[in-house]
Structure formats: C-alpha cells, structure tokens
Short mmCIF file of C-alpha atoms in Angstrom, two decimals:
data_model
loop_
_atom_site.label_atom_id
_atom_site.label_comp_id
_atom_site.label_asym_id
_atom_site.label_seq_id
_atom_site.Cartn_x
_atom_site.Cartn_y
_atom_site.Cartn_z
CA MET V 11 -2.42 -32.02 45.81
CA VAL V 12 -0.26 -30.20 43.37
CA GLN V 13 1.05 -26.72 42.92
CA LYS V 14 -0.51 -24.54 40.26
CA LEU V 15 1.67 -23.77 37.25
CA ASP V 16 1.84 -20.02 37.05
CA TYR V 17 2.26 -19.58 33.31
CA LEU V 18 0.03 -17.10 31.56
CA ARG V 19 -1.86 -18.22 28.46
CA GLU V 20 -1.25 -16.66 25.08
CA THR V 21 -3.91 -14.16 24.05
CA PRO V 22 -6.25 -15.98 21.64
CA SER V 23 -6.06 -14.96 18.01
CA GLN V 24 -8.93 -13.37 16.10
CA THR V 25 -9.28 -12.67 12.41
CA ALA V 26 -7.80 -9.44 11.12
CA GLY V 27 -11.17 -8.78 9.46
CA PRO V 28 -11.92 -6.95 6.23
CA TYR V 29 -10.48 -3.59 7.25
CA VAL V 30 -7.00 -4.62 8.34
CA HIS V 31 -5.65 -1.97 5.96
CA ILE V 32 -6.93 0.89 8.14
CA GLY V 33 -4.57 -0.02 10.89
CA LEU V 34 -1.69 -1.57 9.08
CA ALA V 35 -1.72 0.09 5.66
CA PRO V 36 -3.94 3.19 5.95
CA GLY V 37 -2.74 4.58 2.61
CA ALA V 38 -4.35 1.62 0.91
CA ALA V 39 -7.57 2.12 2.88
CA GLY V 40 -7.79 5.53 1.25
CA PHE V 41 -6.36 7.98 3.75
CA ASP V 42 -3.01 9.28 4.87
CA ILE V 43 -2.42 9.52 8.57
CA TYR V 44 1.16 8.56 9.39
CA ASP V 45 4.28 10.35 8.23
CA GLN V 46 5.79 6.96 7.57
CA GLU V 47 3.96 3.72 6.84
CA MET V 48 5.82 0.61 7.84
CA GLY V 49 6.97 -2.36 5.87
CA TRP V 50 7.32 -1.03 2.33
CA ASP V 51 11.09 -1.31 2.12
CA ILE V 52 12.45 -4.69 3.14
CA ALA V 53 16.02 -4.50 1.93
CA GLY V 54 16.83 -0.78 1.88
CA PRO V 55 18.92 0.89 -0.80
CA ASN V 56 22.33 -0.50 0.09
CA ALA V 57 21.80 -4.20 0.70
CA LYS V 58 23.99 -6.50 -1.31
CA GLY V 59 22.61 -9.42 -3.24
CA GLU V 60 20.35 -10.08 -6.16
CA ARG V 61 17.41 -7.68 -6.40
CA ILE V 62 14.21 -9.63 -6.92
CA ARG V 63 10.48 -9.09 -7.04
CA VAL V 64 8.16 -11.60 -5.40
CA GLU V 65 4.50 -11.66 -6.37
CA GLY V 66 1.42 -13.81 -6.49
CA LEU V 67 -2.18 -14.37 -5.51
CA VAL V 68 -3.83 -15.87 -2.48
CA ILE V 69 -6.55 -18.21 -3.73
CA ASP V 70 -9.44 -19.55 -1.66
CA GLY V 71 -11.14 -22.94 -1.72
CA THR V 72 -13.48 -21.90 -4.53
CA GLY V 73 -10.54 -20.95 -6.78
CA SER V 74 -11.14 -17.22 -6.34
CA PRO V 75 -8.40 -14.72 -5.52
CA VAL V 76 -8.68 -13.30 -2.02
CA LYS V 77 -8.67 -9.52 -2.33
CA ASP V 78 -8.40 -8.41 1.28
CA VAL V 79 -5.24 -10.18 2.42
CA MET V 80 -2.31 -8.76 4.29
CA LEU V 81 1.01 -10.61 4.11
CA GLU V 82 4.13 -10.07 6.13
CA ALA V 83 7.56 -11.28 5.11
CA TRP V 84 10.57 -11.98 7.32
CA GLN V 85 13.87 -12.86 5.71
CA ALA V 86 17.62 -12.91 6.09
CA ASP V 87 19.97 -10.77 4.01
CA SER V 88 21.98 -12.08 1.07
CA GLN V 89 24.56 -13.48 3.51
CA GLY V 90 21.90 -15.41 5.41
CA ARG V 91 21.87 -13.11 8.44
CA TYR V 92 18.67 -12.04 10.18
CA VAL V 93 18.54 -8.56 11.65
CA ASP V 94 19.66 -8.77 15.26
CA PRO V 95 18.71 -5.77 17.41
CA LYS V 96 21.67 -6.51 19.68
CA ASN V 97 24.09 -6.47 16.77
CA PRO V 98 22.73 -3.93 14.29
CA ASP V 99 25.96 -3.72 12.32
CA ALA V 100 25.81 -7.39 11.32
CA THR V 101 23.45 -6.66 8.43
CA GLU V 102 23.81 -3.96 5.79
CA GLU V 103 22.71 -0.44 6.63
CA GLY V 104 19.01 0.00 6.05
CA PHE V 105 18.30 -3.72 5.68
CA CYS V 106 15.14 -4.40 7.66
CA GLY V 107 14.25 -7.96 6.68
CA TRP V 108 10.58 -7.38 7.36
CA GLY V 109 7.90 -6.34 4.94
CA ARG V 110 4.17 -5.88 4.85
CA VAL V 111 2.08 -5.95 1.70
CA ILE V 112 -1.59 -6.01 0.88
CA THR V 113 -3.42 -7.31 -2.14
CA ASN V 114 -4.82 -5.13 -4.87
CA PHE V 115 -8.55 -4.73 -4.07
CA GLU V 116 -9.57 -5.38 -7.69
CA THR V 117 -7.22 -8.17 -8.75
CA GLY V 118 -5.94 -9.75 -5.54
CA GLU V 119 -2.32 -9.44 -6.77
CA TRP V 120 0.34 -8.75 -4.16
CA GLY V 121 4.07 -8.25 -4.54
CA PHE V 122 7.19 -6.85 -2.97
CA ASP V 123 10.71 -5.92 -3.96
CA THR V 124 13.59 -7.28 -1.95
CA VAL V 125 16.91 -9.10 -2.22
CA LYS V 126 17.20 -12.84 -2.48
CA PRO V 127 18.12 -14.18 0.97
CA GLY V 128 21.13 -16.40 1.57
CA SER V 129 21.14 -19.79 3.27
CA VAL V 130 20.64 -19.65 7.03
CA PRO V 131 21.73 -22.12 9.68
CA GLY V 132 19.24 -24.80 10.62
CA ARG V 133 19.09 -26.91 13.74
CA ASN V 134 21.93 -29.18 14.83
CA GLY V 135 24.46 -27.84 12.36
CA SER V 136 22.26 -28.21 9.29
CA THR V 137 21.80 -25.57 6.61
CA GLN V 138 18.46 -24.25 5.43
CA ALA V 139 17.94 -23.40 1.78
CA PRO V 140 17.25 -19.72 1.05
CA HIS V 141 13.67 -18.90 1.98
CA ILE V 142 11.34 -16.09 2.98
CA ASN V 143 9.01 -16.62 5.94
CA LEU V 144 5.48 -15.46 5.21
CA TRP V 145 2.51 -14.77 7.47
CA VAL V 146 -0.94 -14.44 5.92
CA VAL V 147 -3.95 -12.80 7.59
CA ALA V 148 -7.35 -11.82 6.24
CA ARG V 149 -11.05 -11.89 6.88
CA GLY V 150 -12.05 -15.53 7.37
CA ILE V 151 -8.59 -16.53 8.65
CA ASN V 152 -8.94 -16.96 12.41
CA ILE V 153 -5.25 -17.32 13.14
CA GLY V 154 -2.44 -16.11 10.88
CA LEU V 155 -1.11 -18.75 8.51
CA ASN V 156 2.65 -19.32 8.42
CA THR V 157 4.32 -20.58 5.30
CA ARG V 158 7.70 -20.37 3.61
CA LEU V 159 8.66 -19.31 0.13
CA TYR V 160 11.58 -21.23 -1.39
CA PHE V 161 13.15 -20.56 -4.80
CA ASP V 162 12.75 -23.07 -7.64
CA ASP V 163 16.26 -22.35 -8.97
CA GLU V 164 17.87 -23.55 -5.71
CA THR V 165 17.40 -27.21 -6.57
CA ALA V 166 20.38 -28.60 -4.67
CA ALA V 167 19.84 -26.51 -1.53
CA ASN V 168 16.13 -27.29 -1.53
CA ALA V 169 16.81 -31.02 -1.74
CA ASP V 170 18.81 -30.80 1.49
CA ASP V 171 16.58 -28.35 3.30
CA PRO V 172 15.59 -29.74 6.70
CA VAL V 173 12.16 -28.08 6.72
CA LEU V 174 11.15 -29.13 3.21
CA ASN V 175 12.22 -32.64 4.16
CA VAL V 176 9.86 -32.61 7.15
CA VAL V 177 7.00 -32.49 4.63
CA GLU V 178 6.60 -36.21 4.11
CA TRP V 179 4.36 -35.84 1.03
CA GLU V 180 6.95 -34.99 -1.59
CA ASN V 181 4.34 -33.68 -4.01
CA ARG V 182 3.29 -31.04 -1.47
CA ARG V 183 6.81 -29.56 -1.23
CA ALA V 184 6.34 -28.01 -4.66
CA THR V 185 3.65 -25.72 -3.22
CA LEU V 186 6.45 -23.90 -1.40
CA LEU V 187 8.55 -23.22 -4.51
CA ALA V 188 8.36 -19.81 -6.15
CA LYS V 189 8.91 -19.88 -9.91
CA ARG V 190 11.65 -17.71 -11.34
CA THR V 191 10.83 -15.65 -14.42
CA GLU V 192 12.18 -12.51 -16.01
CA ARG V 193 10.15 -9.46 -16.95
CA ASP V 194 11.59 -6.27 -18.42
CA GLY V 195 15.04 -7.34 -17.29
CA LYS V 196 13.82 -7.80 -13.73
CA ILE V 197 13.87 -11.08 -11.84
CA VAL V 198 10.41 -12.03 -10.66
CA TYR V 199 9.45 -14.99 -8.50
CA ARG V 200 5.83 -16.07 -8.77
CA PHE V 201 4.31 -17.52 -5.60
CA ASP V 202 0.60 -18.28 -5.49
CA ILE V 203 -0.77 -19.38 -2.13
CA ASN V 204 -3.69 -21.84 -2.21
CA LEU V 205 -5.56 -21.71 1.07
CA GLN V 206 -7.55 -24.86 0.44
CA GLY V 207 -8.16 -27.74 -1.93
CA GLU V 208 -6.13 -28.77 -4.93
CA ASN V 209 -2.44 -27.89 -4.52
CA GLU V 210 -3.15 -26.51 -1.07
CA THR V 211 -0.06 -24.66 0.14
CA VAL V 212 1.78 -26.21 3.05
CA PHE V 213 1.22 -24.20 6.23
CA PHE V 214 3.33 -24.58 9.32
CA ASP V 215 2.76 -24.56 13.05
CA ILE V 216 5.93 -22.77 14.09
CA MET B 2 17.59 -11.52 29.24
CA THR B 3 18.46 -13.39 26.10
CA ASP B 4 16.15 -13.58 23.14
CA GLN B 5 17.60 -16.72 21.60
CA GLY B 6 15.37 -19.36 23.21
CA GLU B 7 12.76 -21.40 21.40
CA PHE B 8 9.08 -20.95 22.11
CA PHE B 9 6.49 -22.89 24.04
CA GLN B 10 4.33 -24.74 21.61
CA ARG B 11 1.26 -22.76 20.63
CA ASP B 12 -1.89 -24.33 22.12
CA ARG B 13 -4.04 -24.74 19.04
CA GLU B 14 -6.99 -25.92 21.12
CA TRP B 15 -6.99 -22.62 22.95
CA HIS B 16 -6.87 -20.54 19.77
CA PRO B 17 -9.70 -20.68 17.25
CA PRO B 18 -9.36 -23.47 14.70
CA ALA B 19 -9.15 -22.48 11.03
CA PHE B 20 -12.48 -24.01 10.02
CA THR B 21 -15.37 -22.44 11.96
CA PRO B 22 -18.47 -22.72 9.73
CA ASP B 23 -20.66 -20.32 11.74
CA TYR B 24 -18.16 -17.66 10.69
CA LYS B 25 -18.92 -18.23 7.04
CA THR B 26 -15.88 -16.67 5.42
CA SER B 27 -13.68 -19.22 7.18
CA VAL B 28 -15.24 -22.06 5.19
CA ALA B 29 -13.36 -21.38 1.95
CA ARG B 30 -10.34 -19.76 3.60
CA SER B 31 -9.26 -22.57 5.91
CA PRO B 32 -6.67 -25.19 4.95
CA ARG B 33 -7.96 -28.77 4.82
CA ASN B 34 -4.60 -30.34 5.55
CA ALA B 35 -3.07 -30.41 9.00
CA LEU B 36 -0.45 -27.79 9.77
CA ILE B 37 3.08 -29.16 9.66
CA SER B 38 4.87 -28.66 12.97
CA LEU B 39 8.37 -27.23 12.87
CA GLU B 40 10.97 -27.16 15.55
CA ASN B 41 12.11 -23.56 15.86
CA THR B 42 15.07 -22.33 13.84
CA GLN B 43 16.61 -18.87 13.55
CA SER B 44 13.86 -18.10 11.05
CA GLU B 45 11.19 -18.36 13.75
CA ILE B 46 12.94 -17.08 16.87
CA THR B 47 14.06 -13.81 15.31
CA GLY B 48 11.81 -10.95 14.27
CA PRO B 49 11.69 -7.31 13.27
CA THR B 50 12.31 -4.45 15.67
CA PHE B 51 11.20 -0.87 15.35
CA GLY B 52 12.75 2.38 16.48
CA HIS B 53 11.08 5.43 17.96
CA ASN B 54 12.09 7.50 14.96
CA ALA B 55 9.41 5.82 12.86
CA PHE B 56 6.64 7.36 14.96
CA GLY B 57 4.86 10.68 15.00
CA THR B 58 4.01 12.40 18.27
CA HIS B 59 0.28 11.64 18.10
CA ASP B 60 0.48 8.12 16.67
CA ASN B 61 -1.05 6.65 19.85
CA ASP B 62 -3.66 9.39 20.26
CA LEU B 63 -6.67 8.71 18.04
CA LEU B 64 -8.42 11.76 19.49
CA LEU B 65 -5.80 13.96 17.85
CA ASN B 66 -4.10 12.04 15.05
CA TYR B 67 -6.76 12.70 12.43
CA ALA B 68 -8.70 15.64 13.92
CA GLN B 69 -8.71 19.11 12.39
CA ALA B 70 -6.99 21.69 14.56
CA GLY B 71 -9.23 22.49 17.52
CA GLU B 72 -11.68 19.69 16.67
CA SER B 73 -12.27 16.31 18.25
CA PRO B 74 -14.00 13.11 17.19
CA ILE B 75 -17.51 12.49 18.51
CA GLY B 76 -17.88 9.62 20.95
CA GLU B 77 -17.02 8.27 24.35
CA ARG B 78 -13.46 9.30 25.19
CA ILE B 79 -11.49 6.34 26.52
CA ILE B 80 -7.96 5.29 27.36
CA LEU B 81 -7.02 1.78 26.28
CA HIS B 82 -3.99 0.62 28.17
CA GLY B 83 -2.27 -2.47 29.49
CA ARG B 84 0.87 -4.54 29.37
CA VAL B 85 2.35 -6.90 26.84
CA LEU B 86 3.68 -9.94 28.71
CA ASP B 87 4.87 -13.36 27.68
CA GLU B 88 3.64 -16.67 29.05
CA ASN B 89 6.47 -16.57 31.59
CA CYS B 90 4.89 -13.34 32.98
CA ARG B 91 7.83 -11.32 31.70
CA PRO B 92 7.17 -7.89 30.18
CA VAL B 93 7.83 -7.51 26.46
CA PRO B 94 9.50 -4.09 26.12
CA ASN B 95 9.88 -1.95 22.99
CA THR B 96 7.46 -3.98 20.95
CA LEU B 97 5.14 -2.56 18.34
CA VAL B 98 1.42 -2.48 19.17
CA GLU B 99 -0.92 -1.30 16.41
CA ILE B 100 -4.68 -0.83 16.66
CA TRP B 101 -7.52 -0.03 14.28
CA GLN B 102 -11.21 0.46 14.85
CA ALA B 103 -14.52 1.88 13.67
CA ASN B 104 -15.77 5.25 14.88
CA ALA B 105 -18.41 5.77 17.58
CA GLY B 106 -21.15 4.88 15.08
CA GLY B 107 -19.54 1.64 13.92
CA ARG B 108 -18.30 3.04 10.59
CA TYR B 109 -14.77 2.40 9.37
CA ARG B 110 -12.83 4.95 7.37
CA HIS B 111 -12.27 2.48 4.58
CA LYS B 112 -13.33 2.73 0.99
CA LYS B 113 -14.86 -0.74 1.20
CA ASP B 114 -17.11 0.08 4.19
CA THR B 115 -20.54 1.16 2.93
CA TYR B 116 -22.47 1.06 6.22
CA LEU B 117 -24.92 3.95 6.35
CA ALA B 118 -23.59 5.33 9.65
CA PRO B 119 -21.52 8.40 8.77
CA ILE B 120 -17.78 8.89 8.71
CA ASP B 121 -16.51 11.17 11.47
CA PRO B 122 -14.46 13.89 9.79
CA ASN B 123 -12.19 14.07 12.82
CA PHE B 124 -11.54 10.36 13.29
CA GLY B 125 -9.14 8.15 11.35
CA GLY B 126 -9.28 5.03 13.49
CA CYS B 127 -5.73 3.76 13.65
CA GLY B 128 -2.92 4.11 16.14
CA ARG B 129 0.43 2.60 16.98
CA THR B 130 2.94 2.71 19.78
CA LEU B 131 5.93 0.92 21.27
CA THR B 132 5.68 -0.65 24.72
CA ASP B 133 7.96 0.92 27.31
CA GLU B 134 10.65 -0.91 29.29
CA ASN B 135 7.92 -2.51 31.47
CA GLY B 136 5.90 -3.72 28.51
CA TYR B 137 3.31 -0.98 29.09
CA TYR B 138 1.33 0.69 26.32
CA PHE B 139 -1.56 3.13 26.11
CA PHE B 140 -3.80 4.73 23.51
CA ARG B 141 -6.38 7.48 23.67
CA THR B 142 -9.42 6.99 21.44
CA VAL B 143 -13.22 6.93 21.30
CA LYS B 144 -15.10 3.76 22.13
CA PRO B 145 -16.09 2.15 18.83
CA GLY B 146 -19.71 1.35 18.00
CA ALA B 147 -21.17 -2.03 17.07
CA TYR B 148 -21.78 -2.62 13.39
CA PRO B 149 -23.68 -5.06 11.19
CA TRP B 150 -21.93 -7.48 8.86
CA ARG B 151 -23.01 -9.97 6.24
CA ASN B 152 -22.83 -13.36 7.88
CA LEU B 153 -26.29 -14.28 9.13
CA VAL B 154 -28.60 -11.53 7.99
CA ASN B 155 -28.84 -9.96 11.45
CA ASN B 156 -25.30 -10.41 12.77
CA TRP B 157 -23.69 -7.48 14.58
CA ARG B 158 -20.10 -7.25 15.73
CA PRO B 159 -19.70 -6.21 19.35
CA ALA B 160 -17.72 -3.03 19.90
CA HIS B 161 -14.10 -4.01 19.35
CA ILE B 162 -10.64 -2.70 18.67
CA HIS B 163 -8.32 -4.75 16.46
CA VAL B 164 -4.90 -5.23 18.02
CA SER B 165 -1.67 -6.32 16.31
CA VAL B 166 1.46 -7.18 18.30
CA PHE B 167 4.94 -8.28 17.22
CA GLY B 168 6.87 -9.43 20.27
CA THR B 169 10.52 -10.26 19.65
CA ALA B 170 10.15 -13.10 17.15
CA PHE B 171 8.17 -13.99 14.06
CA ALA B 172 6.76 -16.94 16.04
CA GLN B 173 5.06 -14.51 18.44
CA ARG B 174 3.28 -12.51 15.75
CA LEU B 175 -0.34 -12.06 16.78
CA ILE B 176 -3.47 -10.24 15.68
CA THR B 177 -6.52 -10.27 17.91
CA GLN B 178 -9.53 -8.19 18.91
CA CYS B 179 -10.27 -6.45 22.18
CA TYR B 180 -13.87 -6.35 23.41
CA PHE B 181 -15.40 -4.28 26.21
CA GLU B 182 -16.67 -5.37 29.60
CA GLY B 183 -20.42 -5.80 29.78
CA ASP B 184 -21.19 -5.75 26.04
CA PRO B 185 -24.15 -8.12 25.46
CA LEU B 186 -23.20 -8.63 21.80
CA VAL B 187 -19.98 -10.43 22.69
CA ASP B 188 -21.69 -13.72 23.54
CA LYS B 189 -23.69 -13.65 20.30
CA CYS B 190 -20.80 -13.03 17.92
CA PRO B 191 -19.76 -15.88 15.59
CA ILE B 192 -16.22 -14.48 15.40
CA VAL B 193 -15.85 -14.39 19.18
CA LYS B 194 -17.30 -17.91 19.29
CA THR B 195 -14.56 -19.26 17.04
CA ILE B 196 -12.57 -19.39 20.32
CA PRO B 197 -13.41 -22.75 21.88
CA SER B 198 -13.42 -22.01 25.63
CA GLN B 199 -15.29 -19.46 27.69
CA GLU B 200 -12.03 -18.76 29.52
CA GLY B 201 -10.34 -17.97 26.22
CA ARG B 202 -13.17 -15.70 25.12
CA ASP B 203 -13.14 -13.92 28.48
CA SER B 204 -9.45 -13.17 28.05
CA LEU B 205 -10.31 -10.82 25.17
CA GLY B 206 -12.52 -8.63 27.36
CA ALA B 207 -11.01 -5.30 28.38
CA ALA B 208 -12.00 -4.40 31.93
CA LEU B 209 -13.41 -1.02 32.88
CA ASP B 210 -10.54 0.50 34.87
CA MET B 211 -11.72 3.39 37.02
CA ASN B 212 -8.26 3.75 38.57
CA ALA B 213 -6.81 4.71 35.20
CA SER B 214 -9.70 6.98 34.23
CA VAL B 215 -9.09 10.71 34.08
CA PRO B 216 -11.83 12.48 36.06
CA LEU B 217 -13.97 14.82 33.93
CA ASP B 218 -12.05 13.67 30.82
CA SER B 219 -11.85 9.96 29.87
CA LEU B 220 -12.87 6.52 31.08
CA ALA B 221 -10.24 3.78 30.84
CA TYR B 222 -10.20 0.11 29.86
CA LYS B 223 -7.36 -2.27 30.63
CA PHE B 224 -6.35 -4.89 28.10
CA ASP B 225 -3.28 -7.02 28.80
CA ILE B 226 -1.80 -9.02 25.94
CA VAL B 227 0.10 -12.27 26.40
CA LEU B 228 2.56 -13.54 23.79
CA ARG B 229 4.20 -16.94 23.59
CA GLY B 230 6.89 -17.63 26.17
CA ARG B 231 10.46 -18.63 25.44
CA ARG B 232 11.65 -21.97 26.63
CA SER B 233 14.77 -22.53 28.68
CA THR B 234 17.21 -24.55 26.67
CA LEU B 235 19.66 -26.63 28.55
CA PHE B 236 22.22 -27.35 25.91
CA GLU B 237 25.83 -26.38 26.64
CA ASN B 238 25.00 -26.56 30.37
CA ARG B 239 23.56 -23.14 30.48
CA MET B 240 20.01 -22.01 30.94
CA GLU B 241 18.94 -19.70 28.19
CA GLY B 242 15.89 -17.55 28.46
CA ASN B 243 16.17 -17.24 32.22
#
C-alpha cells in the first residue's frame, strides 16, 4: 500500500504545424489582425551594448532549408541580466530579452536584431559565456528543440563555459558557435541550425 | 511564491519523441543524436513576461476580432476555457496563451493553405490572452473543421486548436494542440499518435462543458493546460518554490 503522488502531468507537446504563423506571426501569414505583434523588438531602442544581427537557416536531414520554422530567442542584456518581472528596473528601459522570428517562405532565411548579451552566472559560482537561448518549432518537430547560440569571438569565455563543457564530443561544440562577420558596417553573426545528420546541431533537454 | 526554483525533469517518454515515422515530416526534421541534459541555470528558469497594454480588447474573441462590423463568422459558436496549472497543481497567473485554428470548414487564413474549402471573410483564426490571477483563461471562437493533409493520401486532421503557452520560464515553453471530445478522427491521426500513451493522448481532449455554455448562444469546451512544476530547493536551509 502506498499513497498516490498527486502531481499533475505536463500537457504533452504537439507540433506547431505548417500554419504556426497565423497565431504567432499573423502579418507573415498574410493578414493584419493585432495592433501590436509580439517579439519583433528584443532589445528596445535604449539598451546598451553592441548592436548585432543574428541570422541563419534551419536545415533538415536532406540538406534542404526548412521554410516554415518559428524561432524564439531568450537572452540577457549586455550586463548579463535577464528581465526579472519582480525587478523591472534592473534591465534597461524597453529591453525585453525575448524575440520571435519566422523564416522567409521562399529562402528559409531568418534573422533578428538585438544586442550582444553579457556573461551570466552559471551554477555553483561559475560563469556562463555570452549566449542566446533558442527554441525551434515547425511542422515535423513534435516537441520544440532547445539550443544555444554562442559567439565565435568569445574564445576564452567559451572555453570555460560550463554548458559547452558538458558536451563531451568537442567537435560538436562548434555547432553552437555563431560566426562573426561584418556587412555594410553592421555586425552579423551567422548561425545555421542543422536538425539532423552531418554537423547536427547540439540540442538540449533543459 | 518565488519563481527562482528549478524544474522537474521533463518526462520525454510522456511527450512525443522526435522521430515518429508515421508522421512523415518528422523523419528529416528529427535530430539523430541524443539531447544533452542540462541542469537548470538562470537561462532556463527565467522567461519573458507580457503586460496587458500589448493587447487589444477583442484579442481573445475570435468571433469579433476579424469580423466586419455587424457580421459574424459562420460555424458552431464555442467558448474554449480552462486553467493553466503547473505540475504542483498551482495556478500560473498572468501568462500568455495564444491560439490559432482553421475556420469551420477546415481552411486556414494562410497564404500557403490551398485547400478548396473557402476562407470565411469574417474569421481570422488567431487569439491571445493572459491568464488571470487564478490561472484562468477563455476564448470565444467557432469550432474548427477537420481538414486533409499530405501525409498518407487520405489523412485528415481531427478538429483542433493550436495552443501556445509561456509559463514563467523558458523551460516551460510549450506548444500543443487541443482536440474535441467525441471526435472519431482523433484516434486515426498520425500526429496525435506521436504521443506514446493513451493517457497522454486523452489529456489533449477538451471536454464538452455544459456548465460553462451560454444558453441560446454558445457551447463550451474545457481545456486545462499543465506546465512543468518547480522543484523545492533546499540549499541555504530554506525551501524555495513552496
């Protein structure tokens, strides 16, 4: 005899399907319905730090770009602080930290403008290298995929990052590094996500 | 209530696995390597919050939010309502719930949907709301129709509403689909069947809720959503999350 544990069970995930844009980015689906769509401005106009653009493709197991993806980003500000609803003044005015982007239906390219995040505290007094948390959903993806984008010009911080170091296959860590380039005077980080196969991106169970 | 605790581990045997070959699109879109498990850090136990000022007055009313003045979408008028709770049975207040769906004929207002059922000029098909202090949410809409999709040649999705929920942390982020009590297509659907257990599949069925129906106006369906629970952490001799 034993008592029953009275926890509820998490609602099971289902794919976002091909028309995720209707609900979460209706402008892209081809119609305007809300006064304000969410997730287009991660950093706001006043946030300090280096302004960057992040862009890439999501590529499937056949090598083809996936053209119906939605990605969400969650990041700290340039001082390494996440937005805290209980302490709204801790981050700069207008800094949201969260973003939502969809791929171009023709090319599969996605991208967003933000500021480069600072280092954030890790567990047990460690420090995490600057990173952006990403969540990828699409048709064919039954449960959202979590990954992290790190910056390839943060060599020293990346080498000490506790999460990157959990990835025991050192060659796979490179799949989490976005490559810094410059275009028209703008700093652009390229981050392609490979869902499957060669150079498959590391995905996390968080 | 603190929101600093770590989360119960997600039960990946309860959720659908990534690779479910009867749902064909999953074959090339599922990682082949195992997920790498992370102990929670600030990056996972924090998440975005949203204020009421982002919303319009009819954002949760799909009968009105795209209709011409004095018009209404065609279809079965329903209320979809329920609570967002965590695995500890605690309500999740002020969290963003977003939905999207096809119209009564199974046609989405999306430039990529070419199904021959017509668009409803008075129906957009998306809504959003914040849960109240008790974790309660509601929408008004029309019941969506089933529609065919290219998987097996004669596959039809059961009537469903897509549901997206945030919770209080990035680790709780969830997208799912809500089905309707009594729909015979549910048991035939390869997407529903990506969920391993019958109990899990049943938990996505919204129950007909006569108590919440509005006589001579709308039927109601109840759909509760459960997000991951926060763990009590015992460090520094103090229970967090309790």
